[in-house]
Coordinates of C-alpha atoms in Angstrom, one line a residue:
Chain A
M1 CA -27.7 8.2 -22.8
D2 CA -31.3 8.5 -21.7
E3 CA -32.0 5.1 -23.1
L4 CA -29.2 3.7 -20.9
T5 CA -30.5 5.6 -17.8
S6 CA -34.0 4.3 -18.3
G7 CA -32.8 0.8 -19.0
I8 CA -30.9 0.7 -15.8
V9 CA -33.8 2.1 -13.8
A10 CA -36.0 -0.6 -15.3
G11 CA -33.6 -3.2 -14.1
N12 CA -32.5 -4.2 -17.6
R13 CA -29.4 -6.4 -17.2
R14 CA -27.9 -5.5 -20.6
A15 CA -28.2 -1.8 -19.8
L16 CA -26.6 -2.4 -16.4
S17 CA -23.7 -4.4 -18.0
R18 CA -23.1 -1.7 -20.6
A19 CA -23.1 1.0 -18.0
I20 CA -20.6 -0.8 -15.9
T21 CA -18.4 -1.2 -18.9
L22 CA -18.7 2.6 -19.4
V23 CA -17.6 3.4 -15.8
E24 CA -14.7 1.0 -16.1
S25 CA -13.4 2.8 -19.1
S26 CA -10.5 5.2 -18.6
R27 CA -11.2 7.2 -21.9
S28 CA -11.9 10.8 -21.0
D29 CA -15.1 11.0 -23.1
H30 CA -16.3 7.8 -21.4
R31 CA -15.5 9.2 -18.0
A32 CA -17.5 12.4 -18.7
R33 CA -20.5 10.3 -19.8
A34 CA -20.1 8.0 -16.7
V35 CA -20.1 11.0 -14.4
A36 CA -23.2 12.4 -16.1
L37 CA -24.9 9.0 -15.9
L38 CA -24.2 8.6 -12.2
S39 CA -25.6 12.0 -11.5
E40 CA -28.8 11.3 -13.3
L41 CA -29.6 8.0 -11.7
P42 CA -32.0 7.9 -8.7
D43 CA -30.5 7.3 -5.3
R44 CA -31.7 3.8 -4.3
K45 CA -30.1 2.2 -1.3
A46 CA -29.1 -1.4 -1.2
L47 CA -27.3 -3.1 1.6
R48 CA -23.7 -3.2 0.6
I49 CA -21.8 -6.2 2.0
G50 CA -18.1 -6.4 1.6
L51 CA -16.7 -10.0 1.7
S52 CA -13.1 -11.0 2.0
G53 CA -11.6 -14.4 2.0
T54 CA -8.3 -15.8 0.7
P55 CA -8.3 -18.5 -1.9
G56 CA -9.1 -21.9 -0.4
V57 CA -11.6 -20.7 2.2
G58 CA -14.5 -21.6 -0.2
K59 CA -15.5 -18.1 -1.1
S60 CA -17.2 -19.0 -4.5
T61 CA -19.1 -21.8 -2.8
F62 CA -20.2 -19.4 0.0
I63 CA -21.3 -16.7 -2.4
E64 CA -23.2 -19.3 -4.4
A65 CA -25.0 -20.7 -1.3
F66 CA -25.5 -17.3 0.4
G67 CA -26.7 -15.7 -2.8
K68 CA -29.2 -18.4 -3.4
L69 CA -30.5 -18.0 0.2
L70 CA -31.1 -14.3 -0.5
T71 CA -32.7 -14.7 -3.9
G72 CA -34.8 -17.5 -2.3
Q73 CA -36.2 -14.7 0.0
G74 CA -37.1 -12.7 -3.0
L75 CA -34.1 -10.4 -2.8
K76 CA -32.2 -9.3 -5.8
V77 CA -28.4 -9.8 -5.4
A78 CA -25.5 -8.3 -7.3
V79 CA -22.0 -9.7 -6.9
L80 CA -19.0 -7.5 -7.8
A81 CA -15.4 -8.2 -7.3
V82 CA -12.3 -6.1 -6.3
D83 CA -9.5 -8.3 -7.3
P84 CA -6.0 -6.8 -7.7
S85 CA -4.7 -10.2 -8.9
S86 CA -7.0 -10.2 -11.9
T87 CA -5.1 -7.3 -13.3
R88 CA -2.0 -9.5 -13.4
S89 CA -3.5 -12.6 -14.8
G90 CA -5.5 -10.6 -17.3
G91 CA -8.6 -12.6 -16.3
S92 CA -10.6 -12.5 -13.1
I93 CA -11.5 -14.8 -10.3
L94 CA -15.1 -14.3 -11.1
G95 CA -14.5 -14.8 -14.8
D96 CA -15.2 -18.4 -14.2
K97 CA -18.8 -17.9 -13.3
T98 CA -19.0 -21.7 -13.7
R99 CA -17.9 -21.8 -10.1
M100 CA -21.2 -20.2 -9.2
E101 CA -23.3 -22.0 -11.7
L102 CA -26.6 -21.8 -9.9
L103 CA -26.3 -18.2 -8.9
S104 CA -25.2 -17.0 -12.3
R105 CA -28.3 -18.5 -13.9
D106 CA -30.6 -17.0 -11.3
P107 CA -32.7 -14.2 -12.8
N108 CA -32.5 -12.3 -9.5
A109 CA -28.7 -12.4 -9.4
F110 CA -26.1 -10.5 -11.3
I111 CA -22.4 -11.4 -11.2
R112 CA -19.8 -9.1 -12.6
P113 CA -16.0 -9.8 -12.6
S114 CA -13.4 -7.4 -11.4
P115 CA -12.5 -4.6 -13.8
S116 CA -9.0 -5.3 -15.1
Q117 CA -6.9 -2.3 -14.5
A118 CA -3.3 -1.9 -13.6
E119 CA -3.9 -0.2 -10.3
L120 CA -5.9 -1.3 -7.3
G121 CA -7.1 2.2 -6.5
G122 CA -8.6 2.4 -10.0
V123 CA -10.3 -1.0 -9.6
A124 CA -11.8 0.2 -6.3
R125 CA -13.1 3.5 -7.7
R126 CA -14.7 1.8 -10.7
T127 CA -16.3 -0.9 -8.5
R128 CA -17.7 1.8 -6.2
E129 CA -19.5 3.3 -9.3
A130 CA -20.7 -0.2 -10.3
V131 CA -22.2 -0.5 -6.8
R132 CA -24.2 2.7 -7.5
L133 CA -25.3 1.4 -10.9
C134 CA -26.5 -1.9 -9.4
E135 CA -28.4 0.0 -6.7
A136 CA -30.1 2.2 -9.3
A137 CA -31.0 -1.1 -11.2
G138 CA -33.0 -2.2 -8.1
F139 CA -30.7 -4.7 -6.5
D140 CA -31.3 -5.1 -2.8
I141 CA -28.0 -6.6 -1.8
I142 CA -24.6 -5.8 -3.3
L143 CA -21.9 -8.3 -2.4
I144 CA -18.5 -6.9 -3.0
E145 CA -16.0 -9.6 -2.8
T146 CA -12.2 -9.4 -2.6
V147 CA -9.2 -11.6 -1.9
G148 CA -7.1 -10.7 1.1
V149 CA -4.3 -9.0 -0.8
G150 CA -2.6 -5.8 0.1
Q151 CA -5.0 -2.9 0.5
S152 CA -8.0 -4.5 -1.3
E153 CA -9.8 -5.3 2.0
T154 CA -9.6 -1.7 3.2
L155 CA -10.8 -0.4 -0.1
V156 CA -13.8 -2.8 -0.1
A157 CA -14.6 -1.9 3.5
E158 CA -14.7 1.7 2.4
M159 CA -17.5 1.0 0.0
S160 CA -19.5 -1.4 2.2
D161 CA -22.1 -1.1 4.9
L162 CA -21.0 -4.3 6.5
F163 CA -17.6 -6.0 6.1
I164 CA -17.5 -9.8 6.4
L165 CA -14.4 -11.9 6.8
L166 CA -14.7 -15.5 5.6
L167 CA -12.1 -17.8 7.2
A168 CA -11.2 -21.5 7.1
P169 CA -11.0 -23.7 10.2
A170 CA -7.5 -23.6 11.5
G171 CA -5.3 -24.3 14.5
G172 CA -4.8 -21.5 17.0
D173 CA -1.4 -20.7 15.7
E174 CA -2.8 -19.6 12.3
L175 CA -5.0 -17.0 14.0
Q176 CA -2.0 -14.8 13.9
G177 CA -2.1 -15.0 10.1
V178 CA -5.1 -12.7 9.9
K179 CA -3.7 -9.1 10.0
R180 CA -4.9 -7.1 13.0
G181 CA -6.0 -4.3 10.8
I182 CA -8.4 -6.6 9.0
M183 CA -9.8 -8.0 12.2
E184 CA -10.5 -4.4 13.2
I185 CA -12.6 -3.6 10.2
A186 CA -14.5 -6.9 10.2
D187 CA -18.1 -6.7 11.4
L188 CA -18.7 -10.4 11.3
I189 CA -16.2 -13.3 11.0
L190 CA -17.6 -16.4 9.3
V191 CA -15.6 -19.6 9.8
N192 CA -16.5 -21.7 6.8
K193 CA -16.4 -25.5 6.3
A194 CA -18.1 -26.1 9.7
D195 CA -19.2 -29.6 8.5
G196 CA -18.0 -33.2 8.6
D197 CA -14.5 -33.8 9.8
L198 CA -13.8 -30.1 10.2
L199 CA -16.8 -29.3 12.4
L200 CA -14.9 -29.4 15.7
T201 CA -11.9 -27.5 14.3
A202 CA -14.3 -24.9 12.9
R203 CA -16.0 -24.5 16.3
R204 CA -12.6 -24.1 18.0
T205 CA -11.6 -21.6 15.4
V206 CA -14.8 -19.6 16.1
A207 CA -14.0 -19.6 19.8
D208 CA -10.4 -18.5 19.0
Y209 CA -11.6 -15.5 16.9
A210 CA -14.3 -14.6 19.3
G211 CA -11.7 -14.4 22.0
A212 CA -9.5 -12.3 19.8
L213 CA -12.4 -10.0 18.9
R214 CA -13.2 -9.5 22.6
L215 CA -9.7 -8.2 23.2
M216 CA -10.1 -5.5 20.7
R217 CA -11.5 -2.0 21.4
K218 CA -15.3 -1.8 21.3
R219 CA -16.8 0.4 18.7
A220 CA -19.1 3.2 19.9
Y221 CA -21.4 2.7 16.9
D222 CA -22.1 -1.0 17.3
P223 CA -24.1 -3.2 19.7
P224 CA -21.9 -4.7 22.4
E225 CA -22.0 -8.3 20.9
F226 CA -20.4 -7.1 17.7
P227 CA -18.0 -7.8 15.9
K228 CA -18.7 -11.5 16.4
A229 CA -17.6 -14.8 14.9
V230 CA -20.0 -17.6 13.8
P231 CA -19.5 -21.0 12.1
V232 CA -21.0 -21.6 8.6
S233 CA -21.0 -24.3 6.0
A234 CA -21.4 -23.2 2.5
Y235 CA -21.5 -26.8 1.5
T236 CA -24.4 -28.0 3.8
G237 CA -25.9 -24.5 4.2
D238 CA -25.7 -24.8 8.0
G239 CA -25.4 -21.4 9.7
L240 CA -26.0 -19.3 6.6
E241 CA -29.5 -18.1 7.8
K242 CA -28.0 -17.2 11.2
A243 CA -25.2 -15.3 9.5
W244 CA -27.7 -13.4 7.4
E245 CA -29.8 -12.7 10.6
N246 CA -26.7 -11.3 12.2
M247 CA -26.0 -9.0 9.2
G248 CA -29.6 -7.8 9.2
Y249 CA -29.5 -7.2 12.9
L250 CA -26.3 -5.1 12.7
A251 CA -27.5 -3.2 9.7
N252 CA -30.8 -2.3 11.4
W253 CA -29.1 -1.3 14.6
R254 CA -26.9 1.0 12.7
R255 CA -29.8 2.4 10.8
E256 CA -31.8 3.1 14.0
H257 CA -28.9 4.7 15.7
G258 CA -28.0 7.0 12.7
H259 CA -24.7 5.3 12.1
F260 CA -25.7 3.8 8.8
D261 CA -26.2 7.1 7.1
R262 CA -23.3 8.7 8.9
R263 CA -20.9 6.0 7.6
R264 CA -22.3 6.4 4.0
A265 CA -21.7 10.2 4.2
E266 CA -18.1 9.6 5.4
Q267 CA -17.6 7.1 2.6
A268 CA -18.9 9.5 0.0
R269 CA -16.6 12.2 1.2
H270 CA -13.7 9.7 1.0
W271 CA -14.5 8.7 -2.6
F272 CA -14.8 12.3 -3.6
L273 CA -11.2 12.9 -2.5
A274 CA -10.1 9.7 -4.2
E275 CA -11.7 10.7 -7.5
L276 CA -10.2 14.1 -7.2
R277 CA -6.7 12.8 -6.7
A278 CA -7.1 10.4 -9.6
G279 CA -8.3 13.2 -11.7
L280 CA -5.3 15.3 -11.0
L281 CA -2.9 12.4 -11.8
A282 CA -4.8 11.7 -15.0
R283 CA -3.1 14.7 -16.5
L284 CA 0.1 12.7 -16.7
E285 CA -1.6 10.3 -19.0
E286 CA -2.3 12.8 -21.8
P287 CA -0.3 12.2 -24.9
T288 CA 1.6 15.5 -25.1
T289 CA 2.4 15.3 -21.4
R290 CA 3.7 11.7 -21.8
Q291 CA 6.1 12.8 -24.5
E292 CA 7.5 15.5 -22.3
L293 CA 7.6 13.1 -19.3
H294 CA 9.7 10.8 -21.4
R295 CA 12.1 13.5 -22.5
L296 CA 12.6 14.8 -18.9
G297 CA 12.8 11.3 -17.5
D298 CA 15.7 10.5 -19.9
A299 CA 17.5 13.7 -18.8
V300 CA 17.0 12.6 -15.2
A301 CA 18.3 9.1 -15.9
R302 CA 21.4 10.6 -17.6
G303 CA 22.0 12.7 -14.5
E304 CA 21.6 16.0 -16.3
I305 CA 18.9 17.2 -14.0
S306 CA 17.8 16.2 -10.5
P307 CA 14.5 14.3 -10.0
G308 CA 13.1 17.1 -7.9
H309 CA 14.2 19.8 -10.4
A310 CA 12.7 18.0 -13.3
A311 CA 9.5 17.5 -11.4
S312 CA 9.3 21.3 -10.7
Q313 CA 9.9 22.0 -14.4
M314 CA 7.1 19.6 -15.4
L315 CA 4.7 21.1 -12.9
E316 CA 5.4 24.6 -14.2
Q317 CA 4.6 23.4 -17.8
L318 CA 1.4 21.9 -16.4
G319 CA 0.5 25.3 -15.0
Q320 CA 1.1 24.0 -11.5
G321 CA 4.4 25.6 -10.7
Chain B
M1 CA 21.8 29.5 0.8
D2 CA 25.4 29.6 -0.4
E3 CA 26.5 29.3 3.2
L4 CA 24.4 26.1 3.6
T5 CA 25.7 24.7 0.3
S6 CA 29.3 25.3 1.2
G7 CA 28.8 24.0 4.7
I8 CA 27.4 20.8 3.4
V9 CA 30.2 20.4 0.9
A10 CA 32.7 21.0 3.6
G11 CA 31.1 18.2 5.6
N12 CA 29.8 20.4 8.3
R13 CA 27.3 18.4 10.4
R14 CA 25.2 21.3 11.5
A15 CA 24.8 22.4 7.9
L16 CA 23.8 18.9 6.9
S17 CA 21.3 18.7 9.7
R18 CA 19.7 22.0 8.8
A19 CA 19.6 21.0 5.1
I20 CA 17.8 17.7 6.0
T21 CA 15.3 19.7 8.1
L22 CA 14.8 21.9 5.0
V23 CA 14.1 19.0 2.6
E24 CA 11.7 17.4 5.2
S25 CA 9.6 20.6 5.3
S26 CA 6.4 20.6 3.3
R27 CA 6.1 24.4 3.2
S28 CA 6.2 25.5 -0.4
D29 CA 8.9 28.1 0.0
H30 CA 11.1 25.5 1.8
R31 CA 10.4 23.1 -1.0
A32 CA 11.6 25.6 -3.6
R33 CA 14.7 26.2 -1.6
A34 CA 15.3 22.5 -1.1
V35 CA 15.0 21.8 -4.9
A36 CA 17.4 24.7 -5.6
L37 CA 19.9 23.4 -3.0
L38 CA 19.8 19.8 -4.3
S39 CA 20.5 21.1 -7.8
E40 CA 23.5 23.1 -6.7
L41 CA 25.2 20.3 -4.8
P42 CA 28.0 18.3 -6.4
D43 CA 27.2 14.8 -7.4
R44 CA 29.2 12.6 -5.1
K45 CA 28.4 8.9 -5.0
A46 CA 28.3 6.9 -1.8
L47 CA 27.3 3.3 -1.5
R48 CA 23.7 3.3 -0.5
I49 CA 22.8 0.2 1.6
G50 CA 19.1 -0.4 2.4
L51 CA 18.6 -2.5 5.5
S52 CA 15.4 -4.0 6.7
G53 CA 14.6 -5.9 9.8
T54 CA 11.6 -6.3 12.0
P55 CA 11.8 -5.2 15.7
G56 CA 13.6 -7.9 17.7
V57 CA 16.1 -9.0 15.2
G58 CA 18.7 -6.7 16.8
K59 CA 18.8 -4.1 14.1
S60 CA 20.1 -1.3 16.3
T61 CA 22.9 -3.5 17.7
F62 CA 23.7 -4.5 14.1
I63 CA 23.9 -1.0 12.8
E64 CA 26.0 0.0 15.8
A65 CA 28.5 -2.9 15.3
F66 CA 28.5 -2.7 11.5
G67 CA 28.8 1.1 11.5
K68 CA 31.8 0.9 13.9
L69 CA 33.4 -1.7 11.6
L70 CA 33.1 0.7 8.7
T71 CA 34.3 3.8 10.5
G72 CA 37.2 1.7 11.8
Q73 CA 38.2 1.3 8.2
G74 CA 38.2 5.1 7.8
L75 CA 34.8 5.3 6.1
K76 CA 32.3 8.0 6.9
V77 CA 28.9 6.4 7.6
A78 CA 25.4 8.1 7.6
V79 CA 22.4 6.3 9.0
L80 CA 18.9 7.3 7.8
A81 CA 15.6 5.8 8.6
V82 CA 12.4 5.2 6.7
D83 CA 9.9 4.3 9.4
P84 CA 6.2 4.6 8.8
S85 CA 5.5 3.7 12.4
S86 CA 7.3 6.8 13.7
T87 CA 4.7 8.9 12.1
R88 CA 2.1 7.3 14.4
S89 CA 4.0 7.4 17.6
G90 CA 5.1 10.9 16.9
G91 CA 8.7 9.9 17.8
S92 CA 11.1 7.7 15.9
I93 CA 12.8 4.4 16.3
L94 CA 16.1 6.2 15.8
G95 CA 15.1 9.0 18.2
D96 CA 16.7 7.0 20.9
K97 CA 20.2 7.3 19.6
T98 CA 21.1 5.8 23.0
R99 CA 20.6 2.4 21.4
M100 CA 23.6 3.2 19.2
E101 CA 25.6 5.0 21.8
L102 CA 29.1 4.3 20.3
L103 CA 28.1 5.1 16.8
S104 CA 26.2 8.2 17.6
R105 CA 29.4 9.6 19.3
D106 CA 31.6 8.6 16.4
P107 CA 32.8 11.7 14.5
N108 CA 32.7 9.7 11.3
A109 CA 29.1 8.7 11.8
F110 CA 25.9 10.7 11.3
I111 CA 22.6 9.3 12.6
R112 CA 19.3 10.9 11.5
P113 CA 15.8 9.7 12.6
S114 CA 12.9 9.2 10.2
P115 CA 11.1 12.3 9.2
S116 CA 7.7 12.3 10.9
Q117 CA 5.1 12.7 8.1
A118 CA 1.7 11.3 7.8
E119 CA 2.4 9.4 4.6
L120 CA 5.0 6.8 3.8
G121 CA 5.5 8.1 0.3
G122 CA 6.4 11.5 1.7
V123 CA 8.8 9.9 4.2
A124 CA 10.5 8.0 1.4
R125 CA 10.8 11.1 -0.9
R126 CA 12.4 13.2 1.9
T127 CA 14.7 10.4 2.8
R128 CA 15.9 10.1 -0.7
E129 CA 16.8 13.7 -0.7
A130 CA 18.5 13.3 2.7
V131 CA 20.6 10.6 1.0
R132 CA 21.7 13.1 -1.7
L133 CA 22.6 15.6 1.0
C134 CA 24.7 13.0 3.0
E135 CA 26.5 12.1 -0.2
A136 CA 27.3 15.7 -1.0
A137 CA 28.6 16.0 2.6
G138 CA 31.2 13.4 1.8
F139 CA 29.8 10.3 3.5
D140 CA 31.0 7.1 1.9
I141 CA 28.3 4.7 3.1
I142 CA 24.6 5.6 3.5
L143 CA 22.7 3.0 5.6
I144 CA 19.0 3.4 5.0
E145 CA 17.1 1.4 7.6
T146 CA 13.5 0.4 7.8
V147 CA 11.2 -1.9 9.6
G148 CA 9.4 -4.5 7.6
V149 CA 6.1 -2.7 7.5
G150 CA 3.9 -2.4 4.4
Q151 CA 5.6 -0.8 1.4
S152 CA 8.5 0.6 3.3
E153 CA 11.0 -2.1 2.2
T154 CA 10.2 -1.6 -1.5
L155 CA 10.6 2.2 -1.1
V156 CA 13.9 1.8 0.6
A157 CA 15.1 -0.7 -2.0
E158 CA 14.2 1.9 -4.6
M159 CA 16.7 4.3 -3.2
S160 CA 19.5 1.8 -2.4
D161 CA 22.3 0.2 -4.4
L162 CA 22.2 -2.9 -2.2
F163 CA 19.3 -4.2 -0.1
I164 CA 20.0 -6.2 3.0
L165 CA 17.6 -8.2 5.0
L166 CA 18.4 -8.8 8.7
L167 CA 16.6 -11.8 10.1
A168 CA 16.6 -13.7 13.4
P169 CA 17.3 -17.4 13.8
A170 CA 14.1 -19.3 13.5
G171 CA 12.5 -22.7 12.8
G172 CA 11.8 -23.7 9.2
D173 CA 8.1 -22.9 9.6
E174 CA 8.8 -19.3 10.2
L175 CA 10.6 -19.0 6.9
Q176 CA 7.2 -18.5 5.4
G177 CA 6.8 -15.3 7.4
V178 CA 9.2 -13.4 5.1
K179 CA 7.1 -12.2 2.2
R180 CA 8.2 -13.6 -1.1
G181 CA 8.3 -10.1 -2.6
I182 CA 10.9 -9.0 0.0
M183 CA 13.0 -12.1 -0.6
E184 CA 13.0 -11.2 -4.2
I185 CA 14.4 -7.7 -3.7
A186 CA 17.0 -8.8 -1.1
D187 CA 20.6 -8.9 -2.3
L188 CA 22.0 -10.4 0.9
I189 CA 20.2 -12.0 3.9
L190 CA 22.0 -11.7 7.2
V191 CA 20.9 -14.1 9.9
N192 CA 21.7 -12.3 13.1
K193 CA 22.4 -13.7 16.6
A194 CA 24.6 -16.4 15.3
D195 CA 26.3 -16.8 18.7
G196 CA 25.9 -18.8 21.9
D197 CA 22.9 -20.9 22.2
L198 CA 21.4 -19.7 18.9
L199 CA 24.5 -20.5 16.8
L200 CA 23.2 -23.8 15.5
T201 CA 19.7 -22.5 14.9
A202 CA 21.2 -19.5 13.0
R203 CA 23.2 -21.8 10.8
R204 CA 20.2 -23.9 10.0
T205 CA 18.2 -20.7 9.3
V206 CA 21.0 -19.6 6.9
A207 CA 20.7 -23.0 5.1
D208 CA 16.9 -22.7 4.9
Y209 CA 17.1 -19.2 3.4
A210 CA 19.9 -20.2 1.1
G211 CA 17.7 -23.0 -0.2
A212 CA 14.7 -20.7 -0.6
L213 CA 16.9 -18.2 -2.5
R214 CA 18.2 -20.9 -4.9
L215 CA 14.6 -21.6 -5.8
M216 CA 14.0 -18.1 -7.0
R217 CA 14.7 -16.8 -10.5
K218 CA 18.3 -15.8 -11.0
R219 CA 18.9 -12.2 -11.8
A220 CA 20.6 -11.4 -15.1
Y221 CA 22.6 -8.5 -13.5
D222 CA 24.1 -10.4 -10.6
P223 CA 26.9 -12.9 -10.1
P224 CA 25.5 -16.4 -9.9
E225 CA 26.1 -16.8 -6.1
F226 CA 23.8 -13.9 -5.3
P227 CA 21.5 -13.3 -3.6
K228 CA 23.0 -15.2 -0.7
A229 CA 22.4 -15.8 3.0
V230 CA 25.2 -15.6 5.7
P231 CA 25.2 -15.7 9.5
V232 CA 26.3 -12.7 11.6
S233 CA 26.5 -11.8 15.2
A234 CA 26.1 -8.1 15.9
Y235 CA 26.9 -9.0 19.5
T236 CA 30.2 -10.8 19.1
G237 CA 31.0 -9.2 15.7
D238 CA 31.4 -12.6 14.0
G239 CA 30.6 -12.5 10.4
L240 CA 30.4 -8.8 10.0
E241 CA 33.5 -8.5 8.0
K242 CA 32.5 -11.3 5.7
A243 CA 29.1 -9.6 5.3
W244 CA 30.8 -6.4 4.4
E245 CA 33.1 -8.2 1.9
N246 CA 30.0 -9.7 0.2
M247 CA 28.4 -6.3 -0.1
G248 CA 31.6 -4.8 -1.6
Y249 CA 32.0 -7.7 -4.0
L250 CA 28.4 -7.4 -5.3
A251 CA 28.6 -3.6 -5.6
N252 CA 31.9 -3.9 -7.5
W253 CA 30.5 -6.6 -9.8
R254 CA 27.6 -4.4 -10.6
R255 CA 29.8 -1.4 -11.2
E256 CA 32.1 -3.4 -13.6
H257 CA 29.2 -4.7 -15.5
G258 CA 27.4 -1.4 -15.9
H259 CA 24.5 -2.4 -13.7
F260 CA 25.2 -0.1 -10.9
D261 CA 24.8 3.1 -12.9
R262 CA 21.9 1.6 -14.9
R263 CA 20.0 1.0 -11.6
R264 CA 20.8 4.5 -10.4
A265 CA 19.4 5.9 -13.6
E266 CA 16.2 3.8 -13.3
Q267 CA 15.8 4.9 -9.7
A268 CA 16.3 8.6 -10.6
R269 CA 13.5 8.2 -13.2
H270 CA 11.3 6.6 -10.7
W271 CA 11.8 9.4 -8.2
F272 CA 11.2 12.0 -10.8
L273 CA 7.7 10.5 -11.4
A274 CA 7.1 10.2 -7.6
E275 CA 8.0 13.9 -7.1
L276 CA 5.8 14.9 -10.0
R277 CA 2.7 13.0 -8.6
A278 CA 3.3 14.5 -5.2
G279 CA 3.6 18.0 -6.7
L280 CA 0.3 17.6 -8.5
L281 CA -1.5 16.4 -5.3
A282 CA 0.1 19.2 -3.3
R283 CA -2.4 21.6 -5.0
L284 CA -5.1 20.1 -2.8
E285 CA -3.2 21.4 0.3
E286 CA -3.4 25.0 -0.7
P287 CA -5.6 27.1 1.8
T288 CA -8.2 28.3 -0.8
T289 CA -8.4 24.8 -2.3
R290 CA -8.9 23.3 1.1
Q291 CA -11.8 25.6 1.8
E292 CA -13.5 24.6 -1.4
L293 CA -12.7 21.0 -0.8
H294 CA -14.5 21.2 2.5
R295 CA -17.6 22.9 1.1
L296 CA -17.9 20.3 -1.8
G297 CA -17.1 17.4 0.6
D298 CA -20.0 18.5 2.8
A299 CA -22.3 18.6 -0.1
V300 CA -21.2 15.1 -1.1
A301 CA -21.7 13.8 2.4
R302 CA -25.2 15.3 2.4
G303 CA -25.9 13.4 -0.8
E304 CA -26.5 16.7 -2.8
I305 CA -23.9 15.8 -5.4
S306 CA -22.2 12.6 -6.3
P307 CA -18.5 12.0 -5.5
G308 CA -17.5 11.8 -9.1
H309 CA -19.5 15.0 -10.1
A310 CA -18.0 16.9 -7.2
A311 CA -14.5 15.8 -8.2
S312 CA -15.2 17.0 -11.8
Q313 CA -16.3 20.4 -10.5
M314 CA -13.2 20.7 -8.4
L315 CA -10.9 19.7 -11.2
E316 CA -12.5 22.4 -13.4
Q317 CA -11.9 25.0 -10.8
L318 CA -8.3 23.9 -10.6
G319 CA -8.1 24.4 -14.3
Q320 CA -7.9 20.7 -14.9
G321 CA -11.4 20.0 -16.2

C-alpha cells in the first residue's frame, strides 16, 4: 500500500492507473483499501473542469486540442470520463484513445476511460475518487467529460469547479434542445466548429445562447458577465486560448471571493452522503442477503406476501426493523 | 384499524381517503400501520391504466371525458397522480379538481392528487400503495396519471397493467420530441384534439406515430397490432369508446395468455426491492443519526476527513461497517 501511495505522490502513471482500478472495484476488501489510500494521500488541489457535449459536437477533437494547449503551457492534464452509455456497450467512449492520438502520447497528459459499472451513481462516485488520485499525482487540470445523458451532467457538475458545455452550431430552433437545467449549471458555453462554412452559424448560435443566458437568474457567486457563451474551433484552434482565459478568470474570481472553497466544501458534503447511501445499499449485495432476497421476492411474485410486508421482514433480518 | 379496514372494504370514501393519507405519511409509526393495513386488505384486482401526457395535450379534459365514459358503463373509477412537479409547487396538478368538475362530483369516481414528497421515488411508492387501497375499496379502473417529466413515466408504467400516452396533434418534426424510451413502454398512443381544425393534423400525427411504432421491436407478449396509435377527441368524445375497446382487448389478450399475471408478479418483485432500499435509507432520517450526519458532514466540509472515510465511520456506527 505504501508503495502505491508513494508511487502516486511521485506522479508514477502506472501507480496512478493501478490506484484508479482499485477505487473502481466493488469488492469490499478493495473498497476498504481504497478508502485507506484516499485518506493517506496529500490534499493537492487541481482545477477540476467538467465538460459535457453530446456525440457529434466534436468533443474528442476539442479535448485533444484544448489538452495540448494546456500541456503546451507546462500544465499536467488528466482526462476522466463519466459515461453511462459505456456501461451498456461494455466499452467506453474514451476506450478509443486513438481519437485523441496526440494527447494520449503526451507525457504530461493522462487519459482514463469511464469505469464500466451498471449504475450511473456508481460511475460518478468512482470517478470522483479518481479525480482525487489524479490530484495527488500532481495533475494541474482534471477534465471530467460526459455525454449529455440523463443525470450524468449534474453528477459531473457536482465534482467540478467549472462546468463547460460544448455545443454545435445550430439554428435558433434547436436552442430549445438544451435542457434548461443544464443551461443553469453551465459556467461557460463553447460553440464548437466556428470555422469555415459554419463560422457564421456558430456566431449566431453564440448570440442565441448568450441571449438565453442573460434571461436566466444571475448567480450571487459569479462576476456579472458569467455564465457566458463564446465560439471555438477545435479544428483550427481559434478561440481555445480565449476560452481558457475565461475559465481561469472565473476560477480566480471564485477563489478570491471565497466561493471556490465553499463550493468544494459543499461538494465534499454531498459526496459523503452519496457514499453513505451507497454503503447502506451495498448490504443487499452480500451473498446470504441475496439468497433471502430471492426467496422473499418469489413469495412476493406469487402474491403470498405484500411488497411492503416482505420489505419489513427483510429489514428486520438485516437488523434495521 | 379494523374500522379503517372494514370501511375501505365497504367502499367508504372517507375511509379510503384516510388510508391514503396514512400510506403517504413518512412517520415510522404510520408506516408500520400502513404496512399492516395493506397486508390485511383483500386482494381485489382492478385494471390499472397508466396515463402520461405533457401539459397542454388536454389531459384533464381527457380524464374527465374518459372517466365519465367508464362510470357511464357502471364502472367505478379512481384517478391517482404521480407528479414530481407538485412537490416543487407545493400544490398538485390534480389539486384543482375543478378542471374535472363532472368527474369529481360523480359518486362512482374518486380523484386523489399526487402526494407531495421531495422525492419522485417516494411519490411513486406511496401511489402504488394508494392503488392497492383503491382496489380493495372496489374500484374497477385505476387511472394513474403523470406528466412526462424525468423518470415519472417509467415509474407509472411499473405500476400499471396498460400504459397510455396522450399526445397533441403535431408536425412530423415534433415526433422526435417523444423520447424513444417512452414510445417503447407505451401500449397505446392516443392523439387528442382530433376535432375541428386539428382533425387532419391529428390523423397525420396518428399515421406518423403508427409508422414509428411499426419500426420498433415487436413484443412477444402482445398481439401483433399493438402497440398502436389512434385519434381521440376529449372535447367531442369521438374515439373514446374505440380507445377503451382497444384497452380492453389488449388487457384480455394478456390475461388469456398469462402475461397479465406475470407482469403483475414482476412488478410486485420490483416494488419489494424499491421498498427495501427505501427502508435501508430511512435509517439516515432518524434524529440521532441526523445529528451525527451533521457533525461528520461538517468535518468533511472542513476537509478534516475524506467523504469516503466519513461514510465508512458512519456505516460502522450504524452497525453496517
